[in-house]
Amino acid sequence: MRLMSLTPELVALCHREEADPGPDPSWTDMNDEDFRTLALRLSNEADEGPLWVFAYGSLIWKPEFESVEQQLATAFGWHRSFCLDMVRWRGSAEQPGLMMALERGGRCNGVIYRLPEGEKPAQIERLLRREISDHESIETVRWLPVHTPQGKLRALGFWVGVKGRGTSLNQPLDRVASVLARACGHIGSGAEYLYNTV
């Protein structure tokens, strides 16, 4: 296995203070009713039993939700990719960044979290509010079949099958590395995201 040469010291060199530019006015913000409606739809599509969430990026190291169990899992037919263009969060208009999403093809190893027993719509709504904020992102939230040592189940995945505006698919690794080395937004740098995620 190859060791990553990125160190905390190098990550610190990439950090700089950036103001939050706020949401892009050309995207359509979701309101409370939109979140409730989407959460109810996803809840109705869920399997019986516990609610599982599939994590492959920042949800692994910064889940911001309570879980009662976690397992390693694999989503076949998908792979992690730095393909989300960021001019906010971990990038800016002057130096856009990249964050991970799932693209078609291959396999993605990740972690699944089982949420505590409770009202699924309310649990899903909390997750939605963390992960998405606009109507244009709704189609990237979906149930994924995942494989675990104990068998197959379905877990909720975010930023799955992204396409269109705001995405840069199939980028060469040298370009991704160059972007991540320079980009920084109001919540942190691309280098920090890479270090924590990989």
mmCIF file of C-alpha atoms in Angstrom:
data_model
loop_
_atom_site.group_PDB
_atom_site.id
_atom_site.type_symbol
_atom_site.label_atom_id
_atom_site.label_comp_id
_atom_site.label_asym_id
_atom_site.label_seq_id
_atom_site.Cartn_x
_atom_site.Cartn_y
_atom_site.Cartn_z
ATOM 1 C CA MET A 1 0.000 0.000 0.000
ATOM 2 C CA ARG A 2 1.323 3.436 -0.934
ATOM 3 C CA LEU A 3 1.561 5.977 1.884
ATOM 4 C CA MET A 4 0.122 9.432 1.377
ATOM 5 C CA SER A 5 2.803 12.127 1.297
ATOM 6 C CA LEU A 6 0.335 14.823 2.381
ATOM 7 C CA THR A 7 1.032 15.746 6.009
ATOM 8 C CA PRO A 8 -0.768 17.960 8.547
ATOM 9 C CA GLU A 9 2.045 20.494 8.092
ATOM 10 C CA LEU A 10 1.429 20.664 4.334
ATOM 11 C CA VAL A 11 -2.328 20.890 4.905
ATOM 12 C CA ALA A 12 -1.772 23.867 7.230
ATOM 13 C CA LEU A 13 0.124 25.695 4.469
ATOM 14 C CA CYS A 14 -2.980 25.554 2.257
ATOM 15 C CA HIS A 15 -5.270 27.217 4.788
ATOM 16 C CA ARG A 16 -6.308 30.841 4.473
ATOM 17 C CA GLU A 17 -9.259 32.833 5.752
ATOM 18 C CA GLU A 18 -12.072 33.123 3.212
ATOM 19 C CA ALA A 19 -15.438 34.832 3.622
ATOM 20 C CA ASP A 20 -18.616 32.860 2.973
ATOM 21 C CA PRO A 21 -19.991 34.204 -0.321
ATOM 22 C CA GLY A 22 -23.431 32.797 0.457
ATOM 23 C CA PRO A 23 -25.584 30.583 -1.758
ATOM 24 C CA ASP A 24 -25.532 30.888 -5.529
ATOM 25 C CA PRO A 25 -28.608 32.990 -6.425
ATOM 26 C CA SER A 26 -29.079 31.054 -9.669
ATOM 27 C CA TRP A 27 -29.857 27.834 -7.736
ATOM 28 C CA THR A 28 -33.324 27.237 -6.270
ATOM 29 C CA ASP A 29 -33.193 27.031 -2.470
ATOM 30 C CA MET A 30 -35.263 24.391 -0.708
ATOM 31 C CA ASN A 31 -37.708 25.556 1.953
ATOM 32 C CA ASP A 32 -39.023 23.688 5.005
ATOM 33 C CA GLU A 33 -41.888 22.124 3.065
ATOM 34 C CA ASP A 34 -39.503 20.937 0.334
ATOM 35 C CA PHE A 35 -37.331 19.181 2.907
ATOM 36 C CA ARG A 36 -40.348 17.560 4.584
ATOM 37 C CA THR A 37 -41.778 16.375 1.259
ATOM 38 C CA LEU A 38 -38.492 14.878 0.082
ATOM 39 C CA ALA A 39 -37.873 13.224 3.457
ATOM 40 C CA LEU A 40 -41.335 11.646 3.381
ATOM 41 C CA ARG A 41 -40.809 10.369 -0.168
ATOM 42 C CA LEU A 42 -37.468 8.809 0.719
ATOM 43 C CA SER A 43 -38.952 7.318 3.884
ATOM 44 C CA ASN A 44 -41.743 5.718 1.853
ATOM 45 C CA GLU A 45 -39.127 4.226 -0.504
ATOM 46 C CA ALA A 46 -37.096 2.805 2.403
ATOM 47 C CA ASP A 47 -36.927 -0.857 3.341
ATOM 48 C CA GLU A 48 -38.564 -2.088 6.513
ATOM 49 C CA GLY A 49 -36.241 -2.051 9.490
ATOM 50 C CA PRO A 50 -33.359 0.229 10.455
ATOM 51 C CA LEU A 51 -32.281 3.318 8.552
ATOM 52 C CA TRP A 52 -28.749 3.008 7.148
ATOM 53 C CA VAL A 53 -26.630 5.793 5.649
ATOM 54 C CA PHE A 54 -23.719 5.131 3.261
ATOM 55 C CA ALA A 55 -20.654 7.303 3.870
ATOM 56 C CA TYR A 56 -17.693 7.545 1.502
ATOM 57 C CA GLY A 57 -16.324 11.044 2.164
ATOM 58 C CA SER A 58 -16.787 13.628 4.895
ATOM 59 C CA LEU A 59 -19.678 11.693 6.449
ATOM 60 C CA ILE A 60 -17.041 9.180 7.581
ATOM 61 C CA TRP A 61 -14.952 11.678 9.555
ATOM 62 C CA LYS A 62 -17.611 14.295 10.296
ATOM 63 C CA PRO A 63 -21.021 12.583 10.346
ATOM 64 C CA GLU A 64 -22.791 15.111 12.607
ATOM 65 C CA PHE A 65 -25.501 12.582 13.440
ATOM 66 C CA GLU A 66 -25.937 9.911 16.078
ATOM 67 C CA SER A 67 -25.494 6.295 15.043
ATOM 68 C CA VAL A 68 -25.841 3.062 16.984
ATOM 69 C CA GLU A 69 -23.818 0.826 14.666
ATOM 70 C CA GLN A 70 -21.349 1.106 11.828
ATOM 71 C CA GLN A 71 -19.998 -1.435 9.357
ATOM 72 C CA LEU A 72 -17.731 -1.487 6.349
ATOM 73 C CA ALA A 73 -19.722 -1.706 3.125
ATOM 74 C CA THR A 74 -19.201 -1.656 -0.631
ATOM 75 C CA ALA A 75 -21.386 -0.036 -3.279
ATOM 76 C CA PHE A 76 -20.808 -1.843 -6.564
ATOM 77 C CA GLY A 77 -21.294 0.116 -9.773
ATOM 78 C CA TRP A 78 -20.063 3.404 -8.248
ATOM 79 C CA HIS A 79 -16.709 4.996 -7.501
ATOM 80 C CA ARG A 80 -15.558 8.047 -5.544
ATOM 81 C CA SER A 81 -14.546 10.998 -7.658
ATOM 82 C CA PHE A 82 -13.478 14.584 -7.054
ATOM 83 C CA CYS A 83 -16.086 15.903 -9.471
ATOM 84 C CA LEU A 84 -18.154 18.513 -7.590
ATOM 85 C CA ASP A 85 -17.050 22.034 -8.473
ATOM 86 C CA MET A 86 -16.905 24.251 -5.388
ATOM 87 C CA VAL A 87 -16.958 28.049 -5.349
ATOM 88 C CA ARG A 88 -18.169 27.939 -1.751
ATOM 89 C CA TRP A 89 -17.366 25.716 1.259
ATOM 90 C CA ARG A 90 -13.900 24.436 0.164
ATOM 91 C CA GLY A 91 -13.330 26.739 -2.786
ATOM 92 C CA SER A 92 -13.910 30.293 -3.948
ATOM 93 C CA ALA A 93 -14.797 32.104 -7.158
ATOM 94 C CA GLU A 94 -11.124 33.059 -7.539
ATOM 95 C CA GLN A 95 -9.822 29.554 -6.772
ATOM 96 C CA PRO A 96 -12.582 26.933 -7.240
ATOM 97 C CA GLY A 97 -12.266 23.656 -5.386
ATOM 98 C CA LEU A 98 -13.467 20.086 -5.768
ATOM 99 C CA MET A 99 -15.331 17.746 -3.458
ATOM 100 C CA MET A 100 -16.251 14.095 -3.778
ATOM 101 C CA ALA A 101 -19.353 12.517 -5.228
ATOM 102 C CA LEU A 102 -20.104 9.091 -6.655
ATOM 103 C CA GLU A 103 -19.754 8.502 -10.379
ATOM 104 C CA ARG A 104 -20.917 5.436 -12.303
ATOM 105 C CA GLY A 105 -18.619 2.451 -12.638
ATOM 106 C CA GLY A 106 -16.310 0.431 -10.437
ATOM 107 C CA ARG A 107 -16.830 -0.006 -6.727
ATOM 108 C CA CYS A 108 -16.753 2.217 -3.685
ATOM 109 C CA ASN A 109 -15.733 1.042 -0.235
ATOM 110 C CA GLY A 110 -17.255 3.044 2.576
ATOM 111 C CA VAL A 111 -18.952 2.892 5.947
ATOM 112 C CA ILE A 112 -22.629 2.421 6.686
ATOM 113 C CA TYR A 113 -24.162 3.910 9.801
ATOM 114 C CA ARG A 114 -27.323 2.592 11.420
ATOM 115 C CA LEU A 115 -29.370 5.385 12.916
ATOM 116 C CA PRO A 116 -31.265 4.963 16.197
ATOM 117 C CA GLU A 117 -34.845 3.782 16.076
ATOM 118 C CA GLY A 118 -37.117 6.733 15.466
ATOM 119 C CA GLU A 119 -39.277 8.457 12.930
ATOM 120 C CA LYS A 120 -37.592 7.882 9.588
ATOM 121 C CA PRO A 121 -38.921 11.049 7.918
ATOM 122 C CA ALA A 122 -37.513 13.235 10.717
ATOM 123 C CA GLN A 123 -34.153 11.442 10.653
ATOM 124 C CA ILE A 124 -33.920 11.711 6.873
ATOM 125 C CA GLU A 125 -34.881 15.382 6.960
ATOM 126 C CA ARG A 126 -31.981 16.151 9.325
ATOM 127 C CA LEU A 127 -29.595 14.402 6.930
ATOM 128 C CA LEU A 128 -31.007 16.260 3.938
ATOM 129 C CA ARG A 129 -30.521 19.616 5.639
ATOM 130 C CA ARG A 130 -26.851 18.751 6.249
ATOM 131 C CA GLU A 131 -26.130 17.535 2.736
ATOM 132 C CA ILE A 132 -28.204 19.537 0.249
ATOM 133 C CA SER A 133 -29.784 22.978 0.073
ATOM 134 C CA ASP A 134 -31.242 23.365 -3.414
ATOM 135 C CA HIS A 135 -33.683 21.677 -5.793
ATOM 136 C CA GLU A 136 -30.941 21.012 -8.317
ATOM 137 C CA SER A 137 -29.298 18.563 -5.879
ATOM 138 C CA ILE A 138 -32.375 16.460 -5.099
ATOM 139 C CA GLU A 139 -31.682 13.866 -7.781
ATOM 140 C CA THR A 140 -28.300 13.064 -6.205
ATOM 141 C CA VAL A 141 -29.959 11.603 -3.083
ATOM 142 C CA ARG A 142 -30.894 7.947 -3.509
ATOM 143 C CA TRP A 143 -31.099 4.510 -1.955
ATOM 144 C CA LEU A 144 -28.064 2.387 -2.804
ATOM 145 C CA PRO A 145 -27.700 -1.382 -2.587
ATOM 146 C CA VAL A 146 -24.578 -2.016 -0.507
ATOM 147 C CA HIS A 147 -22.779 -5.220 0.403
ATOM 148 C CA THR A 148 -21.523 -5.974 3.911
ATOM 149 C CA PRO A 149 -19.928 -9.084 5.452
ATOM 150 C CA GLN A 150 -23.388 -9.841 6.870
ATOM 151 C CA GLY A 151 -25.191 -9.517 3.537
ATOM 152 C CA LYS A 152 -26.814 -6.992 1.245
ATOM 153 C CA LEU A 153 -28.981 -4.050 2.319
ATOM 154 C CA ARG A 154 -30.009 -0.602 1.139
ATOM 155 C CA ALA A 155 -28.529 2.598 2.518
ATOM 156 C CA LEU A 156 -29.219 6.250 1.825
ATOM 157 C CA GLY A 157 -26.492 7.880 -0.252
ATOM 158 C CA PHE A 158 -25.807 11.533 -1.021
ATOM 159 C CA TRP A 159 -24.212 13.095 -4.094
ATOM 160 C CA VAL A 160 -24.723 9.954 -6.167
ATOM 161 C CA GLY A 161 -24.760 10.096 -9.965
ATOM 162 C CA VAL A 162 -24.052 13.798 -10.276
ATOM 163 C CA LYS A 163 -24.205 15.384 -13.712
ATOM 164 C CA GLY A 164 -24.661 18.683 -15.475
ATOM 165 C CA ARG A 165 -23.909 22.090 -14.077
ATOM 166 C CA GLY A 166 -21.491 22.222 -11.174
ATOM 167 C CA THR A 167 -19.740 18.974 -12.058
ATOM 168 C CA SER A 168 -16.454 18.091 -13.735
ATOM 169 C CA LEU A 169 -16.495 14.368 -14.447
ATOM 170 C CA ASN A 170 -13.581 12.070 -15.320
ATOM 171 C CA GLN A 171 -10.812 14.522 -14.468
ATOM 172 C CA PRO A 172 -7.146 13.479 -14.606
ATOM 173 C CA LEU A 173 -5.538 13.034 -11.193
ATOM 174 C CA ASP A 174 -2.852 15.641 -11.815
ATOM 175 C CA ARG A 175 -5.528 18.293 -12.370
ATOM 176 C CA VAL A 176 -7.438 17.169 -9.250
ATOM 177 C CA ALA A 177 -4.227 17.363 -7.205
ATOM 178 C CA SER A 178 -3.468 20.842 -8.520
ATOM 179 C CA VAL A 179 -6.958 22.107 -7.655
ATOM 180 C CA LEU A 180 -6.954 20.579 -4.159
ATOM 181 C CA ALA A 181 -3.509 22.031 -3.418
ATOM 182 C CA ARG A 182 -4.725 25.588 -4.066
ATOM 183 C CA ALA A 183 -8.433 25.726 -3.222
ATOM 184 C CA CYS A 184 -9.743 27.027 0.088
ATOM 185 C CA GLY A 185 -13.154 28.217 1.202
ATOM 186 C CA HIS A 186 -14.806 29.419 4.373
ATOM 187 C CA ILE A 187 -14.993 25.922 5.941
ATOM 188 C CA GLY A 188 -11.504 24.788 4.975
ATOM 189 C CA SER A 189 -9.143 23.796 2.214
ATOM 190 C CA GLY A 190 -9.203 21.124 -0.445
ATOM 191 C CA ALA A 191 -6.003 19.704 1.044
ATOM 192 C CA GLU A 192 -7.685 19.317 4.441
ATOM 193 C CA TYR A 193 -10.647 17.554 2.815
ATOM 194 C CA LEU A 194 -8.303 15.190 0.952
ATOM 195 C CA TYR A 195 -6.243 14.463 4.073
ATOM 196 C CA ASN A 196 -9.293 13.639 6.198
ATOM 197 C CA THR A 197 -11.076 11.645 3.508
ATOM 198 C CA VAL A 198 -8.282 9.482 2.113
#
